[in-house]
PDB file of C-alpha atoms in Angstrom:
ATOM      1  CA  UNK H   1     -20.017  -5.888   0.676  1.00 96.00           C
ATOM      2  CA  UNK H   2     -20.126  -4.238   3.866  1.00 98.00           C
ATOM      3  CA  UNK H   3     -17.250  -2.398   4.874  1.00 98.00           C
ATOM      4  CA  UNK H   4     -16.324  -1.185   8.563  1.00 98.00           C
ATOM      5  CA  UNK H   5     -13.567   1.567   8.443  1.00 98.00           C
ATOM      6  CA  UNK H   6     -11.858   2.460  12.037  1.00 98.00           C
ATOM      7  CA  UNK H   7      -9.496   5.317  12.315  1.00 98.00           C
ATOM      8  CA  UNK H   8      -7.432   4.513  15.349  1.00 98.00           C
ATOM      9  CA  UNK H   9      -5.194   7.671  15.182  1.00 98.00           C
ATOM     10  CA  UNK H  10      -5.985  10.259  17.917  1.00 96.00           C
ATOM     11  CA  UNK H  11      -6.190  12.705  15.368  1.00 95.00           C
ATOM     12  CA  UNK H  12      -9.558  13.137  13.684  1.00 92.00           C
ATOM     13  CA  UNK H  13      -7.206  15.338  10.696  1.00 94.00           C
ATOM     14  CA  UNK H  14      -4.590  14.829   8.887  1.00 94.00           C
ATOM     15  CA  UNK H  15      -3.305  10.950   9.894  1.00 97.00           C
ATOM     16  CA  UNK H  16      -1.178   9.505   8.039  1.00 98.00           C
ATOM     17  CA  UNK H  17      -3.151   6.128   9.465  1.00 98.00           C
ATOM     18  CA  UNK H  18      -6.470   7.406   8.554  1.00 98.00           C
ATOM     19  CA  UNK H  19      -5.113   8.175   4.766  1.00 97.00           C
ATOM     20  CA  UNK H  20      -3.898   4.785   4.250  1.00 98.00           C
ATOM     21  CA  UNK H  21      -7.151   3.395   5.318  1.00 98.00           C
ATOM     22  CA  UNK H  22      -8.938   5.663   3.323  1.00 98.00           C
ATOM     23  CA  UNK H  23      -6.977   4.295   0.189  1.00 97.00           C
ATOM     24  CA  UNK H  24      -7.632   0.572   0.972  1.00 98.00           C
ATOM     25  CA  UNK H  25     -11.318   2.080   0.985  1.00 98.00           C
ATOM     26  CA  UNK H  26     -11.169   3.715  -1.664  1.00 97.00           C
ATOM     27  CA  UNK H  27      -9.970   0.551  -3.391  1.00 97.00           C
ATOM     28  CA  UNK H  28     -12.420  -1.470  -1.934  1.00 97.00           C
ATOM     29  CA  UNK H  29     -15.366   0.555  -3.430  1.00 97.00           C
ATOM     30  CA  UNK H  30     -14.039   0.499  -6.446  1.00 96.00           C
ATOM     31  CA  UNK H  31     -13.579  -3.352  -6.893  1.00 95.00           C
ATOM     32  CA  UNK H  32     -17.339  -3.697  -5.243  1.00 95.00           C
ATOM     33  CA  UNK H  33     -19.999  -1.073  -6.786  1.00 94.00           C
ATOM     34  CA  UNK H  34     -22.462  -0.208  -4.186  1.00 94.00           C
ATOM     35  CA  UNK H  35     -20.546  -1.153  -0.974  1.00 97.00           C
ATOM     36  CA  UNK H  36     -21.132   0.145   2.178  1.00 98.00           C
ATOM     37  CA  UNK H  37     -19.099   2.045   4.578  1.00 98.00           C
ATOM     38  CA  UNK H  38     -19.589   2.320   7.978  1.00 98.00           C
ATOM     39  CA  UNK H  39     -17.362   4.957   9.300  1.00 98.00           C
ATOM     40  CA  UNK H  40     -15.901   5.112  13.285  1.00 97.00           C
ATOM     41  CA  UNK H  41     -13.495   7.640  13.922  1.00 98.00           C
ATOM     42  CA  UNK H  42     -12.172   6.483  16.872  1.00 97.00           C
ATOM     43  CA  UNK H  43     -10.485  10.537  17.939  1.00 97.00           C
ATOM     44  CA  UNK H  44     -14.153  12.077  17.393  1.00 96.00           C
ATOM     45  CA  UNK H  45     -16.693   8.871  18.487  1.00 95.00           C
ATOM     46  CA  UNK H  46     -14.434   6.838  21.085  1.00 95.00           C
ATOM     47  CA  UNK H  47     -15.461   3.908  22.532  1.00 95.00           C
ATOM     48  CA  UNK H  48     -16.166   3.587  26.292  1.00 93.00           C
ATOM     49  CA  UNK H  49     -13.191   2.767  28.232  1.00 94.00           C
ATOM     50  CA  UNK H  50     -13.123  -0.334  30.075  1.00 93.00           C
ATOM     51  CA  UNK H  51     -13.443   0.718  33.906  1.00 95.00           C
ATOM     52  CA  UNK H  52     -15.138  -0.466  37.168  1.00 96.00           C
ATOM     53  CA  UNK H  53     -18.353   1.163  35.877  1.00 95.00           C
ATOM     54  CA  UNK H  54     -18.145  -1.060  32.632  1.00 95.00           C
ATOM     55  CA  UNK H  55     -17.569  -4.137  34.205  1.00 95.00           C
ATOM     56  CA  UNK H  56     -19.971  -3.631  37.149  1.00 96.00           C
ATOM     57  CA  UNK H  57     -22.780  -3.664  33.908  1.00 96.00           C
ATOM     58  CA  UNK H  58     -21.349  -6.327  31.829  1.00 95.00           C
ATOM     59  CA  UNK H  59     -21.406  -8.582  34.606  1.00 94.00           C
ATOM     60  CA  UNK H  60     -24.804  -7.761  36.035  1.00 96.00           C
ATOM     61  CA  UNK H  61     -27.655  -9.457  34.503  1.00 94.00           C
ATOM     62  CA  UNK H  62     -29.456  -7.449  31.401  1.00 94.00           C
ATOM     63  CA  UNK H  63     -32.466  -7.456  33.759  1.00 96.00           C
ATOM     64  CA  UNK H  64     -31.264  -5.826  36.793  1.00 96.00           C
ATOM     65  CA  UNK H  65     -28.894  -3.239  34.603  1.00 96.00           C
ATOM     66  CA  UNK H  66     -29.383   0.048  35.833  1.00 96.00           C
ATOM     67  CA  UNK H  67     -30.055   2.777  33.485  1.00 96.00           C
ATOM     68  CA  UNK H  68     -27.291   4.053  33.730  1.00 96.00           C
ATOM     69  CA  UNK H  69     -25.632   0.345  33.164  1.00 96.00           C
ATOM     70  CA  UNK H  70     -27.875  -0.618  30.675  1.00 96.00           C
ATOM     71  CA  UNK H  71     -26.764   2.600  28.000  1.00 96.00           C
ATOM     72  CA  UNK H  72     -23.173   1.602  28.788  1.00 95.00           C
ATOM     73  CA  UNK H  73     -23.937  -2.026  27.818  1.00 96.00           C
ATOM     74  CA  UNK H  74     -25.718  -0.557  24.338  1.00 96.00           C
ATOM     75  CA  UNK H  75     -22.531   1.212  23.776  1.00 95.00           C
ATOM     76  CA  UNK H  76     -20.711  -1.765  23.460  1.00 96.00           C
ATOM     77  CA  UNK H  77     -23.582  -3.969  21.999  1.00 97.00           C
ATOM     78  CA  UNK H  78     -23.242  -0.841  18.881  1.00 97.00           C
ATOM     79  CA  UNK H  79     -19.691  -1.725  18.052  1.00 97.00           C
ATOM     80  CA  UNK H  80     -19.848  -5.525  18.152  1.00 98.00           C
ATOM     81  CA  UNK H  81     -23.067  -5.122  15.456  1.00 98.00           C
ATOM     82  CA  UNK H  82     -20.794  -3.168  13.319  1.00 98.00           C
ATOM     83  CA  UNK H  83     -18.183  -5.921  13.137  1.00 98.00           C
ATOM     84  CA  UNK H  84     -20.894  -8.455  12.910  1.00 98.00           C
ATOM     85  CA  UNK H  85     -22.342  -7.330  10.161  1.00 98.00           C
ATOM     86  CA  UNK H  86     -18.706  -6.472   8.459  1.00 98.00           C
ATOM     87  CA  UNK H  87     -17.455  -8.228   5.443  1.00 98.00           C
ATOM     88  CA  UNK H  88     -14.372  -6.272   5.628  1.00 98.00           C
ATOM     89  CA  UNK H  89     -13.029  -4.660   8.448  1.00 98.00           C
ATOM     90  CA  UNK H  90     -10.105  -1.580   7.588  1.00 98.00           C
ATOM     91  CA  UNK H  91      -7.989  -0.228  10.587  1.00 98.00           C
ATOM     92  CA  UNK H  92      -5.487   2.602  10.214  1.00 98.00           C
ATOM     93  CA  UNK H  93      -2.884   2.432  13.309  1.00 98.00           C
ATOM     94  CA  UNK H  94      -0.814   4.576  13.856  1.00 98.00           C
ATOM     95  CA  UNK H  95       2.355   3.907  16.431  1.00 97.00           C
ATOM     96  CA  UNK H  96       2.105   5.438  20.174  1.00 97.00           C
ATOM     97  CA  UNK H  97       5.183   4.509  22.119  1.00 95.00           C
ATOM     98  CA  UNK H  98       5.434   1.098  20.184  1.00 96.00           C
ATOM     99  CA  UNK H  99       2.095   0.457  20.851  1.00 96.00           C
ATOM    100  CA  UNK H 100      -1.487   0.900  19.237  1.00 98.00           C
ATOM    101  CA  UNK H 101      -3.724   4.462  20.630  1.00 97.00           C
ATOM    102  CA  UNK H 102      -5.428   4.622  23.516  1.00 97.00           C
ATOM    103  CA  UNK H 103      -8.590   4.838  21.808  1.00 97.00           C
ATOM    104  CA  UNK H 104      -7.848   1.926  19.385  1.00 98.00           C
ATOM    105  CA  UNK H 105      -7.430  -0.506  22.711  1.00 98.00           C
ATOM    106  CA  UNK H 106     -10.926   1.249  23.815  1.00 97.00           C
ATOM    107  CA  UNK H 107     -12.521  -0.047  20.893  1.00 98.00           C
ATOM    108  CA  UNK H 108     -11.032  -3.758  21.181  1.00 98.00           C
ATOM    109  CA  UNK H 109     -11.859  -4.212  24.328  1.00 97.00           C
ATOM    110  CA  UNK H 110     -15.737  -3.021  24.067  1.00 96.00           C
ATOM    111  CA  UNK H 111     -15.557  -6.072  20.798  1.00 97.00           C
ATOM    112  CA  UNK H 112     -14.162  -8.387  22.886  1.00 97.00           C
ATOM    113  CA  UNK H 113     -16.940  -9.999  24.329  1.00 95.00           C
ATOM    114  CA  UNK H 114     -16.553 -13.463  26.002  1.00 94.00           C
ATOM    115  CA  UNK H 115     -19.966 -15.213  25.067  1.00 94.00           C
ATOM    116  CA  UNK H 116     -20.659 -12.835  22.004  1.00 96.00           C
ATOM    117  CA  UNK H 117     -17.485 -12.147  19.914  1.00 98.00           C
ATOM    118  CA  UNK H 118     -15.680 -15.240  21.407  1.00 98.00           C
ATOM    119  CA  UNK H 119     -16.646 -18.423  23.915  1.00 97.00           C
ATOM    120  CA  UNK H 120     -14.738 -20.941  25.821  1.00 96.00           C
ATOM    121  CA  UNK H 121     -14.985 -24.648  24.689  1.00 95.00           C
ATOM    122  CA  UNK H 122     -14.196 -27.458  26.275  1.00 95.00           C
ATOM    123  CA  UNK H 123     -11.112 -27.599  23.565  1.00 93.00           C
ATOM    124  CA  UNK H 124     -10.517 -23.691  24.018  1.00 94.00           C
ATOM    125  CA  UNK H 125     -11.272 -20.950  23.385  1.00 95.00           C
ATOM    126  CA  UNK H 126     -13.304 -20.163  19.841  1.00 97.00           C
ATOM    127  CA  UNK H 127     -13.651 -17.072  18.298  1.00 98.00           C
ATOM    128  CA  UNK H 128     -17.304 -16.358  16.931  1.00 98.00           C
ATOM    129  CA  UNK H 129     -16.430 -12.945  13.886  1.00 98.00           C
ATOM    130  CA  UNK H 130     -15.310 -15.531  11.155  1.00 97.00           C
ATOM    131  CA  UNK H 131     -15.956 -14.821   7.577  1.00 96.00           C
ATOM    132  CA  UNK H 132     -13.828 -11.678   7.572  1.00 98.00           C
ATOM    133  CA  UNK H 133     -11.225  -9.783   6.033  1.00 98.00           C
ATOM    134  CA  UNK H 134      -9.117  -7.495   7.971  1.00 98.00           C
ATOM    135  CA  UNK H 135      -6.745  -4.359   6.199  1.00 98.00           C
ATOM    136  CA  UNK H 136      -4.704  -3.147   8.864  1.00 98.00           C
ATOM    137  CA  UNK H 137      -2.678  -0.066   8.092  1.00 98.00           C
ATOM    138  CA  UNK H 138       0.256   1.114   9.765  1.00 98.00           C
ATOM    139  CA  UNK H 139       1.615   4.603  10.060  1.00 98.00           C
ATOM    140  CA  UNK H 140       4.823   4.781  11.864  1.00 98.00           C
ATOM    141  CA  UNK H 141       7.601   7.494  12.513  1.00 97.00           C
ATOM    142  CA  UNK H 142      10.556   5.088  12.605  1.00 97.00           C
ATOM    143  CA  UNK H 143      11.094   1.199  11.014  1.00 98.00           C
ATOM    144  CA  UNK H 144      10.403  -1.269  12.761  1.00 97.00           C
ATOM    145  CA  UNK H 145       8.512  -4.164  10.394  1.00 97.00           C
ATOM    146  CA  UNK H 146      10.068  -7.495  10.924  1.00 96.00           C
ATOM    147  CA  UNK H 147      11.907  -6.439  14.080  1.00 97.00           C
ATOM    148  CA  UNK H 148      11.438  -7.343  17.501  1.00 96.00           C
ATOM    149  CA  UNK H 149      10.097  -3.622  18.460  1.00 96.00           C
ATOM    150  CA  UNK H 150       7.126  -4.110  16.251  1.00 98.00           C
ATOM    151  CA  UNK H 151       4.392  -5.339  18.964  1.00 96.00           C
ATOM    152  CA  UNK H 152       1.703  -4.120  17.388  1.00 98.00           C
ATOM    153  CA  UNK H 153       1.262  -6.750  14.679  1.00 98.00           C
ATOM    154  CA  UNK H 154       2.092  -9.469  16.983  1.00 98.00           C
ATOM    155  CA  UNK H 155      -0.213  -8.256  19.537  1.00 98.00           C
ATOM    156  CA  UNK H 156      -3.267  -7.570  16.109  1.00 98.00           C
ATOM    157  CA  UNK H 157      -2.523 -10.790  14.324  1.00 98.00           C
ATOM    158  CA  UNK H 158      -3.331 -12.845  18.196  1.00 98.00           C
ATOM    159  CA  UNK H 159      -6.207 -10.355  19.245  1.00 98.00           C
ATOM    160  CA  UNK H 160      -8.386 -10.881  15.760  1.00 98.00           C
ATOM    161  CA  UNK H 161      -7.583 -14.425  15.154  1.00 98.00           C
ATOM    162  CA  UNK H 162      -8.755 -15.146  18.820  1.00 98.00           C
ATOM    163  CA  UNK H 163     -11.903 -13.361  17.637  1.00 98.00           C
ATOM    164  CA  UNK H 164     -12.225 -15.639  14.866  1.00 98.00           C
ATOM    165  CA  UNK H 165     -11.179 -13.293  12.202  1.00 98.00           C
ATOM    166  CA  UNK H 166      -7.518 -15.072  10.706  1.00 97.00           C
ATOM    167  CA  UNK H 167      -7.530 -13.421   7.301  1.00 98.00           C
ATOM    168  CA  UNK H 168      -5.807 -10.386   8.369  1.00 98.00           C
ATOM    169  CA  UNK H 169      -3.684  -8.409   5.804  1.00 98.00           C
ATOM    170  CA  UNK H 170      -0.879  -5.864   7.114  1.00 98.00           C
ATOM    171  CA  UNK H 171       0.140  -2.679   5.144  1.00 98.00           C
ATOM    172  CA  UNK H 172       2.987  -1.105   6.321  1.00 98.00           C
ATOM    173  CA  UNK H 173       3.890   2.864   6.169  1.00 98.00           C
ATOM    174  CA  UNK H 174       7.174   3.041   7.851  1.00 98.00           C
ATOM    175  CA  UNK H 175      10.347   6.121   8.214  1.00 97.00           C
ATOM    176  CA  UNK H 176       7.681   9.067   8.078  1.00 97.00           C
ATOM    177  CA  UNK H 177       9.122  11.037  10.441  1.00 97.00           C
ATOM    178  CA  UNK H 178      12.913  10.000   8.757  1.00 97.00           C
ATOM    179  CA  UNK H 179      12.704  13.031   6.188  1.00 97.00           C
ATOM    180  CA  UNK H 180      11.043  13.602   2.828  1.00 97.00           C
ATOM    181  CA  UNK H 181      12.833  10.885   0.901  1.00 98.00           C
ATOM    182  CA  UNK H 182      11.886   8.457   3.887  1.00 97.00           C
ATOM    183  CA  UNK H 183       8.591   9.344   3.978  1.00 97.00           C
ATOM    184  CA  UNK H 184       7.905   8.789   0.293  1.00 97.00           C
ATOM    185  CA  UNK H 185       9.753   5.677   0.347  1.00 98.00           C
ATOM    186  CA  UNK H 186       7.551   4.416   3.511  1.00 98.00           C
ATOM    187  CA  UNK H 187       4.060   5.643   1.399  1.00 98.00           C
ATOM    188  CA  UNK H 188       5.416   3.657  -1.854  1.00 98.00           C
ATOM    189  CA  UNK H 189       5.825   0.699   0.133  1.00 98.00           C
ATOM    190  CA  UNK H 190       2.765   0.948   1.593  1.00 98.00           C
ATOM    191  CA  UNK H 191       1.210   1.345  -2.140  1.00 97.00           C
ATOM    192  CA  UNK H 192       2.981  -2.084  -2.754  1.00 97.00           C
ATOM    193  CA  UNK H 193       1.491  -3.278   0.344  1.00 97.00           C
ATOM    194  CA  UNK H 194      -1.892  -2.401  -0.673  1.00 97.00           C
ATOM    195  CA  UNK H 195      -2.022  -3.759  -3.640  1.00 96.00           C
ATOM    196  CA  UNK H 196      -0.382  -7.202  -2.625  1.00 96.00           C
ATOM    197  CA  UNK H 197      -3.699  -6.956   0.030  1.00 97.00           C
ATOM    198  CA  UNK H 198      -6.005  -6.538  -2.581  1.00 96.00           C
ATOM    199  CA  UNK H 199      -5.077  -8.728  -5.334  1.00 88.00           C
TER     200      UNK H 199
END
């Protein structure tokens, strides 16, 4: 099994995203002797941000890339062959402003290729990373599952099935930032998320 691990939380230490995903990991492994982990933490290795520069070298032609465009191109090309070669695909997410990081949109948007990671068919479009499993971990301050403030597994459940990846299993962490007894209630439901995930 390959695994590909992305922390999403700003934070390269101490996230309560990043220790969630690094129990569904940790799991993982265990269940599958001699896995391996590719590691992107998204706070100290971003991913290129999506500006004019980017799009000027997506949409020239590899040939007449620049240098310059041609590196920023490889950038992108690095990330896609990490989820392309991913059986399993864990994301800790943390909450910013009801929405995912800054970084964790970065990294989405270098995957989301149209002609690579997903291509437009005369019955729509088709998303090309099938064969997947997908652990997305939640860390959030508040509560919010099941209620119409949570966009961000709306907005995760539409962006990786249009990708082609549909298995996609959601562990929530919720009321950290409600007090100690919140916090441990949030991290034992997460434990029962977990292992629903897994089983």
């Amino acid at each position: 099994m390959n695994i590909l691990q992305i922390n999403g939380s700003a934070r390269s230490e101490g996230a309560n995203s990043t220790r969630l995903a690094n129990d569904i990991v940790a799991r993982l492994q265990s269940a599958n002797p001699g896995a391996v982990l590719v590691l992107r933490d998204l706070a100290r290795d971003p991913a290129p941000v999506i500006d004019e520069a980017a799009l000027g070298a997506l949409f020239t032609p590899a040939e007449q890339r620049t240098p310059e465009q041609a590196a920023r191109v490889a950038a992108s090309d690095a990330l896609i062959a990490e989820v392309q070669a991913a059986d399993a695909i864990v994301l800790g997410v943390p909450m910013y402003n009801f929405s995912i990081s800054a970084q964790l949109k970065n990294w989405i948007d270098a995957i989301a290729r149209a002609g690579v990671t997903f291509r437009y068919t005369e019955n729509g479009p088709e998303g090309l990373l099938k064969g997947k499993t997908v652990y997305v971990a939640f860390a959030r301050g508040g509560r919010y599952r099941d209620t119409p403030a949570d966009t961000q597994t709306p907005f995760l459940r539409t962006v990786f099935g249009f990708l082609g990846m549909t298995d996609v299993r959601f562990i929530y962490a919720e009321g950290l930032n409600m007090g100690d007894d919140a916090a441990q209630q949030g991290f034992a439901e997460a434990a029962a998320d977990i292992e629903a995930a897994l089983s």
